[in-house]
Tab-separated table of C-alpha atoms in Angstrom:
chain	number	residue	atom	x	y	z
Q	1	MET	CA	-21.864	-5.908	-15.824
Q	2	ALA	CA	-21.489	-2.606	-15.034
Q	3	CYS	CA	-19.477	-0.049	-17.581
Q	4	LEU	CA	-16.819	1.884	-15.928
Q	5	ASN	CA	-16.488	5.675	-16.883
Q	6	VAL	CA	-14.933	8.580	-16.754
Q	7	ARG	CA	-14.343	11.978	-18.133
Q	8	ARG	CA	-11.530	14.154	-17.821
Q	9	LEU	CA	-10.170	12.815	-14.504
Q	10	THR	CA	-8.155	15.954	-13.151
Q	11	PHE	CA	-6.169	15.673	-9.720
Q	12	SER	CA	-3.382	17.951	-7.916
Q	13	TYR	CA	-0.839	17.570	-5.441
Q	14	GLY	CA	-0.641	21.054	-4.316
Q	15	ALA	CA	0.334	23.664	-7.444
Q	16	ARG	CA	1.619	20.109	-9.405
Q	17	CYS	CA	-0.962	18.746	-11.450
Q	18	VAL	CA	-0.522	14.767	-11.816
Q	19	LEU	CA	-3.800	13.799	-13.691
Q	20	ASN	CA	-5.215	16.281	-16.347
Q	21	GLY	CA	-8.592	15.697	-18.497
Q	22	VAL	CA	-7.771	11.582	-18.434
Q	23	SER	CA	-11.068	9.514	-20.377
Q	24	LEU	CA	-12.041	6.558	-19.890
Q	25	ASN	CA	-14.158	3.117	-20.502
Q	26	LEU	CA	-14.060	-0.121	-18.949
Q	27	ALA	CA	-16.680	-2.304	-20.417
Q	28	ALA	CA	-17.893	-5.860	-18.713
Q	29	GLY	CA	-15.632	-8.667	-19.386
Q	30	GLU	CA	-12.553	-6.348	-20.920
Q	31	THR	CA	-8.874	-5.741	-19.262
Q	32	LEU	CA	-7.889	-2.400	-19.343
Q	33	GLY	CA	-4.395	-2.275	-18.986
Q	34	VAL	CA	-2.436	1.810	-17.696
Q	35	ILE	CA	0.388	1.860	-18.873
Q	36	GLY	CA	4.256	4.966	-18.368
Q	37	PRO	CA	6.489	6.076	-17.386
Q	38	ASN	CA	7.285	6.327	-13.484
Q	39	GLY	CA	5.412	10.244	-12.623
Q	40	SER	CA	3.061	9.394	-15.685
Q	41	GLY	CA	-0.444	9.640	-13.268
Q	42	LYS	CA	-1.307	5.310	-13.375
Q	43	SER	CA	-1.090	5.088	-9.742
Q	44	THR	CA	-3.152	7.839	-9.331
Q	45	LEU	CA	-5.664	7.600	-11.492
Q	46	ILE	CA	-6.394	3.948	-9.681
Q	47	ARG	CA	-6.678	5.859	-5.869
Q	48	ALA	CA	-8.707	8.741	-7.831
Q	49	ILE	CA	-11.022	6.388	-9.460
Q	50	SER	CA	-11.730	4.750	-5.910
Q	51	ARG	CA	-11.643	8.044	-4.378
Q	52	THR	CA	-9.112	7.459	-2.111
Q	53	LEU	CA	-8.135	10.833	-3.668
Q	54	PRO	CA	-10.457	13.465	-3.708
Q	55	LEU	CA	-10.761	15.305	-6.915
Q	56	LYS	CA	-10.099	17.798	-8.301
Q	57	ALA	CA	-12.937	17.935	-11.835
Q	58	GLY	CA	-14.040	15.537	-13.362
Q	59	SER	CA	-16.676	12.426	-12.716
Q	60	VAL	CA	-16.014	8.804	-12.603
Q	61	SER	CA	-19.422	6.684	-13.101
Q	62	LEU	CA	-20.941	2.923	-12.738
Q	63	ASP	CA	-23.593	2.310	-15.453
Q	64	ASP	CA	-24.264	6.334	-15.317
Q	65	ARG	CA	-24.206	6.190	-11.654
Q	66	ASP	CA	-21.937	8.859	-10.331
Q	67	LEU	CA	-19.357	7.126	-7.756
Q	68	CYS	CA	-19.675	10.047	-5.276
Q	69	SER	CA	-23.613	9.535	-4.571
Q	70	LEU	CA	-22.704	6.242	-3.558
Q	71	SER	CA	-21.552	5.245	0.394
Q	72	ARG	CA	-17.865	3.822	1.493
Q	73	SER	CA	-20.242	0.472	1.545
Q	74	GLN	CA	-21.687	0.902	-1.793
Q	75	LEU	CA	-18.688	1.700	-3.525
Q	76	ALA	CA	-16.493	-1.512	-2.278
Q	77	ARG	CA	-19.930	-3.131	-3.506
Q	78	GLN	CA	-19.007	-2.297	-6.612
Q	79	ILE	CA	-15.221	-1.747	-7.113
Q	80	ALA	CA	-12.482	-3.421	-5.541
Q	81	VAL	CA	-8.567	-2.503	-5.256
Q	82	VAL	CA	-5.866	-4.609	-5.034
Q	83	PRO	CA	-2.900	-2.172	-4.546
Q	84	GLN	CA	0.875	-1.592	-5.207
Q	85	ASN	CA	2.151	-2.819	-1.599
Q	86	PRO	CA	-1.005	-3.609	0.322
Q	87	ASN	CA	-0.770	-3.299	4.305
Q	88	LEU	CA	-1.005	-6.672	5.775
Q	89	PRO	CA	-1.121	-7.354	10.034
Q	90	GLU	CA	0.832	-9.984	10.098
Q	91	ALA	CA	-0.478	-12.038	12.898
Q	92	PHE	CA	-3.673	-12.717	10.791
Q	93	THR	CA	-4.332	-15.471	8.742
Q	94	ALA	CA	-4.965	-15.845	5.155
Q	95	ALA	CA	-8.318	-16.718	6.134
Q	96	GLU	CA	-8.898	-13.437	8.323
Q	97	ILE	CA	-7.290	-11.164	5.531
Q	98	VAL	CA	-10.270	-12.630	2.651
Q	99	THR	CA	-13.242	-12.686	5.300
Q	100	MET	CA	-11.986	-8.859	5.402
Q	101	GLY	CA	-13.090	-8.008	1.892
Q	102	ARG	CA	-17.186	-9.118	3.032
Q	103	THR	CA	-17.282	-6.398	5.353
Q	104	PRO	CA	-18.949	-3.896	2.718
Q	105	HIS	CA	-21.933	-6.176	3.040
Q	106	LEU	CA	-22.289	-6.284	6.806
Q	107	SER	CA	-24.262	-4.734	9.091
Q	108	PHE	CA	-21.508	-2.940	12.066
Q	109	LEU	CA	-20.608	-5.666	14.515
Q	110	GLN	CA	-22.298	-7.837	12.345
Q	111	PRO	CA	-20.719	-11.442	12.227
Q	112	GLU	CA	-20.114	-13.738	8.837
Q	113	GLY	CA	-23.052	-15.780	8.070
Q	114	LEU	CA	-22.607	-19.377	5.891
Q	115	ARG	CA	-22.589	-17.679	2.878
Q	116	ASP	CA	-20.178	-14.914	3.610
Q	117	LEU	CA	-17.844	-18.009	4.435
Q	118	GLN	CA	-19.779	-19.284	1.089
Q	119	VAL	CA	-17.608	-16.571	-1.245
Q	120	VAL	CA	-14.614	-16.196	0.698
Q	121	GLU	CA	-13.978	-19.883	0.271
Q	122	ARG	CA	-14.819	-19.356	-3.392
Q	123	ALA	CA	-11.859	-16.317	-3.612
Q	124	MET	CA	-9.266	-19.136	-2.422
Q	125	VAL	CA	-10.060	-22.022	-4.437
Q	126	ALA	CA	-10.249	-19.617	-7.264
Q	127	THR	CA	-7.046	-17.470	-6.782
Q	128	ASP	CA	-5.426	-21.418	-4.276
Q	129	THR	CA	-4.740	-19.518	-1.410
Q	130	TRP	CA	-7.387	-22.533	0.196
Q	131	SER	CA	-4.303	-24.016	0.773
Q	132	LEU	CA	-2.992	-21.076	2.952
Q	133	ALA	CA	-6.166	-19.970	5.151
Q	134	ALA	CA	-5.556	-20.879	8.611
Q	135	ARG	CA	-1.266	-19.931	7.766
Q	136	ARG	CA	-0.268	-16.355	8.448
Q	137	ILE	CA	0.603	-13.855	6.491
Q	138	GLY	CA	4.498	-12.582	7.800
Q	139	GLU	CA	4.724	-16.488	6.905
Q	140	LEU	CA	3.690	-15.925	3.292
Q	141	SER	CA	5.874	-15.251	0.090
Q	142	GLY	CA	5.503	-12.319	-2.338
Q	143	GLY	CA	3.084	-14.374	-4.633
Q	144	GLU	CA	1.410	-15.930	-2.233
Q	145	ARG	CA	0.792	-12.757	0.097
Q	146	GLN	CA	-0.509	-11.022	-3.986
Q	147	ARG	CA	-3.529	-13.770	-4.330
Q	148	VAL	CA	-4.328	-13.346	-1.032
Q	149	VAL	CA	-4.617	-9.697	-1.533
Q	150	LEU	CA	-6.655	-10.936	-5.219
Q	151	ALA	CA	-8.486	-13.350	-2.751
Q	152	ARG	CA	-9.959	-10.650	-0.518
Q	153	ALA	CA	-10.598	-7.913	-3.639
Q	154	LEU	CA	-13.322	-11.590	-5.240
Q	155	ALA	CA	-14.659	-11.942	-1.498
Q	156	GLN	CA	-16.135	-7.945	-2.634
Q	157	GLU	CA	-17.677	-9.843	-5.417
Q	158	PRO	CA	-17.160	-6.184	-7.411
Q	159	GLU	CA	-18.357	-5.786	-10.691
Q	160	VAL	CA	-15.162	-4.108	-11.457
Q	161	LEU	CA	-11.083	-4.342	-9.997
Q	162	LEU	CA	-8.436	-1.924	-10.227
Q	163	LEU	CA	-5.337	-3.819	-9.743
Q	164	ASP	CA	-2.390	-1.288	-9.465
Q	165	GLU	CA	1.480	-2.544	-10.162
Q	166	PRO	CA	-0.104	-6.428	-9.425
Q	167	THR	CA	3.216	-8.681	-10.161
Q	168	ALA	CA	5.741	-6.227	-8.543
Q	169	HIS	CA	8.602	-7.493	-6.811
Q	170	LEU	CA	6.961	-10.478	-7.982
Q	171	ASP	CA	9.355	-13.429	-9.674
Q	172	ILE	CA	8.619	-14.338	-14.127
Q	173	ASN	CA	6.178	-17.631	-12.250
Q	174	TYR	CA	3.833	-15.267	-10.096
Q	175	GLN	CA	3.495	-12.350	-12.891
Q	176	VAL	CA	2.271	-14.685	-15.379
Q	177	ALA	CA	0.815	-17.300	-12.896
Q	178	LEU	CA	-1.096	-14.157	-11.054
Q	179	LEU	CA	-2.351	-12.573	-14.863
Q	180	ASP	CA	-3.876	-15.788	-16.068
Q	181	LEU	CA	-6.078	-15.761	-12.603
Q	182	VAL	CA	-6.573	-12.822	-13.185
Q	183	ASN	CA	-7.993	-13.089	-17.565
Q	184	ASP	CA	-10.058	-16.248	-15.706
Q	185	LEU	CA	-11.743	-14.925	-13.702
Q	186	LYS	CA	-12.530	-11.326	-15.715
Q	187	ASP	CA	-14.163	-14.445	-18.201
Q	188	GLN	CA	-15.910	-16.390	-15.745
Q	189	GLN	CA	-17.547	-13.323	-13.822
Q	190	GLY	CA	-17.303	-10.340	-16.838
Q	191	LEU	CA	-15.115	-8.546	-14.700
Q	192	GLY	CA	-14.191	-5.162	-16.090
Q	193	VAL	CA	-10.011	-4.995	-15.370
Q	194	LEU	CA	-8.454	-2.239	-14.792
Q	195	LEU	CA	-4.940	-3.037	-14.557
Q	196	VAL	CA	-1.548	-1.532	-14.053
Q	197	LEU	CA	1.502	-2.312	-15.213
Q	198	HIS	CA	5.386	-1.135	-15.753
Q	199	ASP	CA	6.001	-4.462	-17.980
Q	200	LEU	CA	5.227	-3.444	-21.785
Q	201	ASN	CA	5.272	-7.036	-22.870
Q	202	LEU	CA	2.563	-8.148	-20.146
Q	203	ALA	CA	0.607	-5.340	-21.070
Q	204	ALA	CA	0.821	-6.375	-25.508
Q	205	GLN	CA	-0.309	-10.135	-23.984
Q	206	TYR	CA	-2.645	-9.501	-21.220
Q	207	CYS	CA	-4.749	-6.015	-21.571
Q	208	GLN	CA	-7.508	-5.662	-25.053
Q	209	ARG	CA	-6.995	-2.196	-25.281
Q	210	LEU	CA	-4.104	0.092	-23.360
Q	211	LEU	CA	-4.296	3.824	-22.092
Q	212	LEU	CA	-1.446	5.112	-22.141
Q	213	LEU	CA	0.017	7.937	-19.966
Q	214	HIS	CA	2.098	10.879	-20.339
Q	215	ARG	CA	2.993	13.448	-17.705
Q	216	GLY	CA	-0.381	12.957	-16.969
Q	217	GLU	CA	-1.991	12.950	-19.665
Q	218	VAL	CA	-3.025	10.311	-22.113
Q	219	PHE	CA	-1.028	10.215	-25.347
Q	220	ALA	CA	-2.089	7.365	-26.322
Q	221	ARG	CA	-5.176	4.546	-26.820
Q	222	GLY	CA	-5.962	1.845	-28.812
Q	223	SER	CA	-4.567	-2.162	-29.069
Q	224	PRO	CA	-1.450	-3.036	-28.101
Q	225	ARG	CA	-0.527	-2.639	-31.454
Q	226	GLU	CA	-1.906	0.704	-31.707
Q	227	VAL	CA	-0.143	2.121	-28.942
Q	228	ILE	CA	2.894	0.389	-28.424
Q	229	THR	CA	4.652	1.782	-31.286
Q	230	GLU	CA	8.539	2.370	-31.609
Q	231	ALA	CA	8.156	6.614	-31.895
Q	232	ASN	CA	5.191	6.392	-29.487
Q	233	ILE	CA	7.955	4.547	-26.967
Q	234	LYS	CA	10.795	6.829	-27.765
Q	235	ALA	CA	7.704	10.029	-27.175
Q	236	VAL	CA	7.315	9.123	-23.981
Q	237	TYR	CA	10.035	7.360	-22.036
Q	238	GLY	CA	12.811	8.317	-23.876
Q	239	ALA	CA	13.973	4.955	-25.233
Q	240	GLN	CA	15.125	3.423	-28.080
Q	241	VAL	CA	13.479	0.353	-28.657
Q	242	HIS	CA	12.581	-1.742	-31.031
Q	243	ILE	CA	8.967	-3.622	-31.633
Q	244	LEU	CA	8.921	-7.112	-33.493
Q	245	PRO	CA	5.628	-9.310	-33.352
Q	246	HIS	CA	5.193	-11.622	-30.874
Q	247	PRO	CA	6.277	-15.233	-32.867
Q	248	LEU	CA	3.636	-17.340	-31.480
Q	249	ASN	CA	-0.152	-14.307	-31.521
Q	250	ARG	CA	2.179	-11.558	-33.438
Q	251	LEU	CA	1.662	-8.982	-30.287
Q	252	PRO	CA	3.864	-6.901	-30.082
Q	253	THR	CA	7.192	-7.364	-28.432
Q	254	THR	CA	9.918	-4.621	-27.261
Q	255	VAL	CA	12.860	-5.561	-27.871
Q	256	VAL	CA	15.432	-3.176	-25.974
Q	257	VAL	CA	18.467	-1.473	-27.536
Q	258	PRO	CA	21.369	-1.586	-25.685
Q	259	GLY	CA	24.300	1.180	-25.406
Q	260	ASN	CA	23.011	3.135	-28.507
Q	261	GLY	CA	22.351	7.746	-27.589
Q	262	ASN	CA	23.433	9.163	-25.295
Q	263	ALA	CA	23.343	5.973	-23.002
Q	264	ARG	CA	26.368	3.959	-25.107
Q	265	ARG	CA	28.340	7.946	-25.394
Q	266	ARG	CA	28.859	8.194	-21.247
Q	267	SER	CA	28.816	4.451	-21.161
Q	268	LEU	CA	31.898	5.233	-24.027
Q	269	ALA	CA	33.230	8.008	-22.203
Q	270	PHE	CA	33.392	5.898	-18.546
Q	271	GLY	CA	35.471	3.431	-19.643
Q	272	ALA	CA	37.668	5.802	-21.804
Q	273	ALA	CA	38.459	7.603	-17.787
Q	274	GLN	CA	38.482	4.034	-16.271
Q	275	GLU	CA	41.198	2.970	-19.093
Q	276	GLY	CA	42.600	6.496	-17.929
Q	277	VAL	CA	42.839	5.625	-14.101
Q	278	GLN	CA	43.786	2.110	-15.188
Q	279	GLU	CA	46.897	3.696	-17.321
Q	280	ASP	CA	48.137	6.172	-14.465
Q	281	GLY	CA	48.220	3.436	-11.482
Q	282	GLN	CA	50.596	0.928	-13.393
């Protein structure tokens, strides 16, 4: 299986630099988490690696083969993306959506063969979406849609899976179920998984290593215990938190401290102003 190498990746939207010299490596059978506040460059990193966005500088290679040398079909056979907000045609069935994952393996207008259909079925069974095969996308819940999109990515038979906030807008039960599924597939198929997450606690539990981005640059990298520290969270997120060991596996658990610092002072000032309004009205 492949090893993904990203070297000094740089990308700008006009004059605004969004990624500045970001480097990472992802091994087969590993989950690397990317965390950071809004605007830190997490989603841009996913789009740049998958060549959705053109690079200003830097390189992305898979087993030392530059991805820029691959055609779109060749790239899609190596790397699959689960986007944050997938745009799915609601009239299509779940099976039709997942079958789209076979497109990189087919020539123009070539129909799916028996093996293609077998790969689609395996992907849907693995993601627990086979029972949804005949249902239209517009009839599915958010969690069901997300599993269908994951099945489509698996149908590509990739070596690397890029997931951009796959748990966004999902209830906690769907979040855990989806990440458990990705973890199992990673172990069973030896996939390299690059996982963008907002939730620091989920990142600590499901990722072997973390990359903390801040203003488009790598602020910290390492194990969850090395990256998720009170000092790092304060510096990057501007939030005062406590980091406690999880009672079962001792991994870092982030606990928000409510009503501290400027937020607490603003809250007290607002409360005093409200009391003044009430007193004036009496």
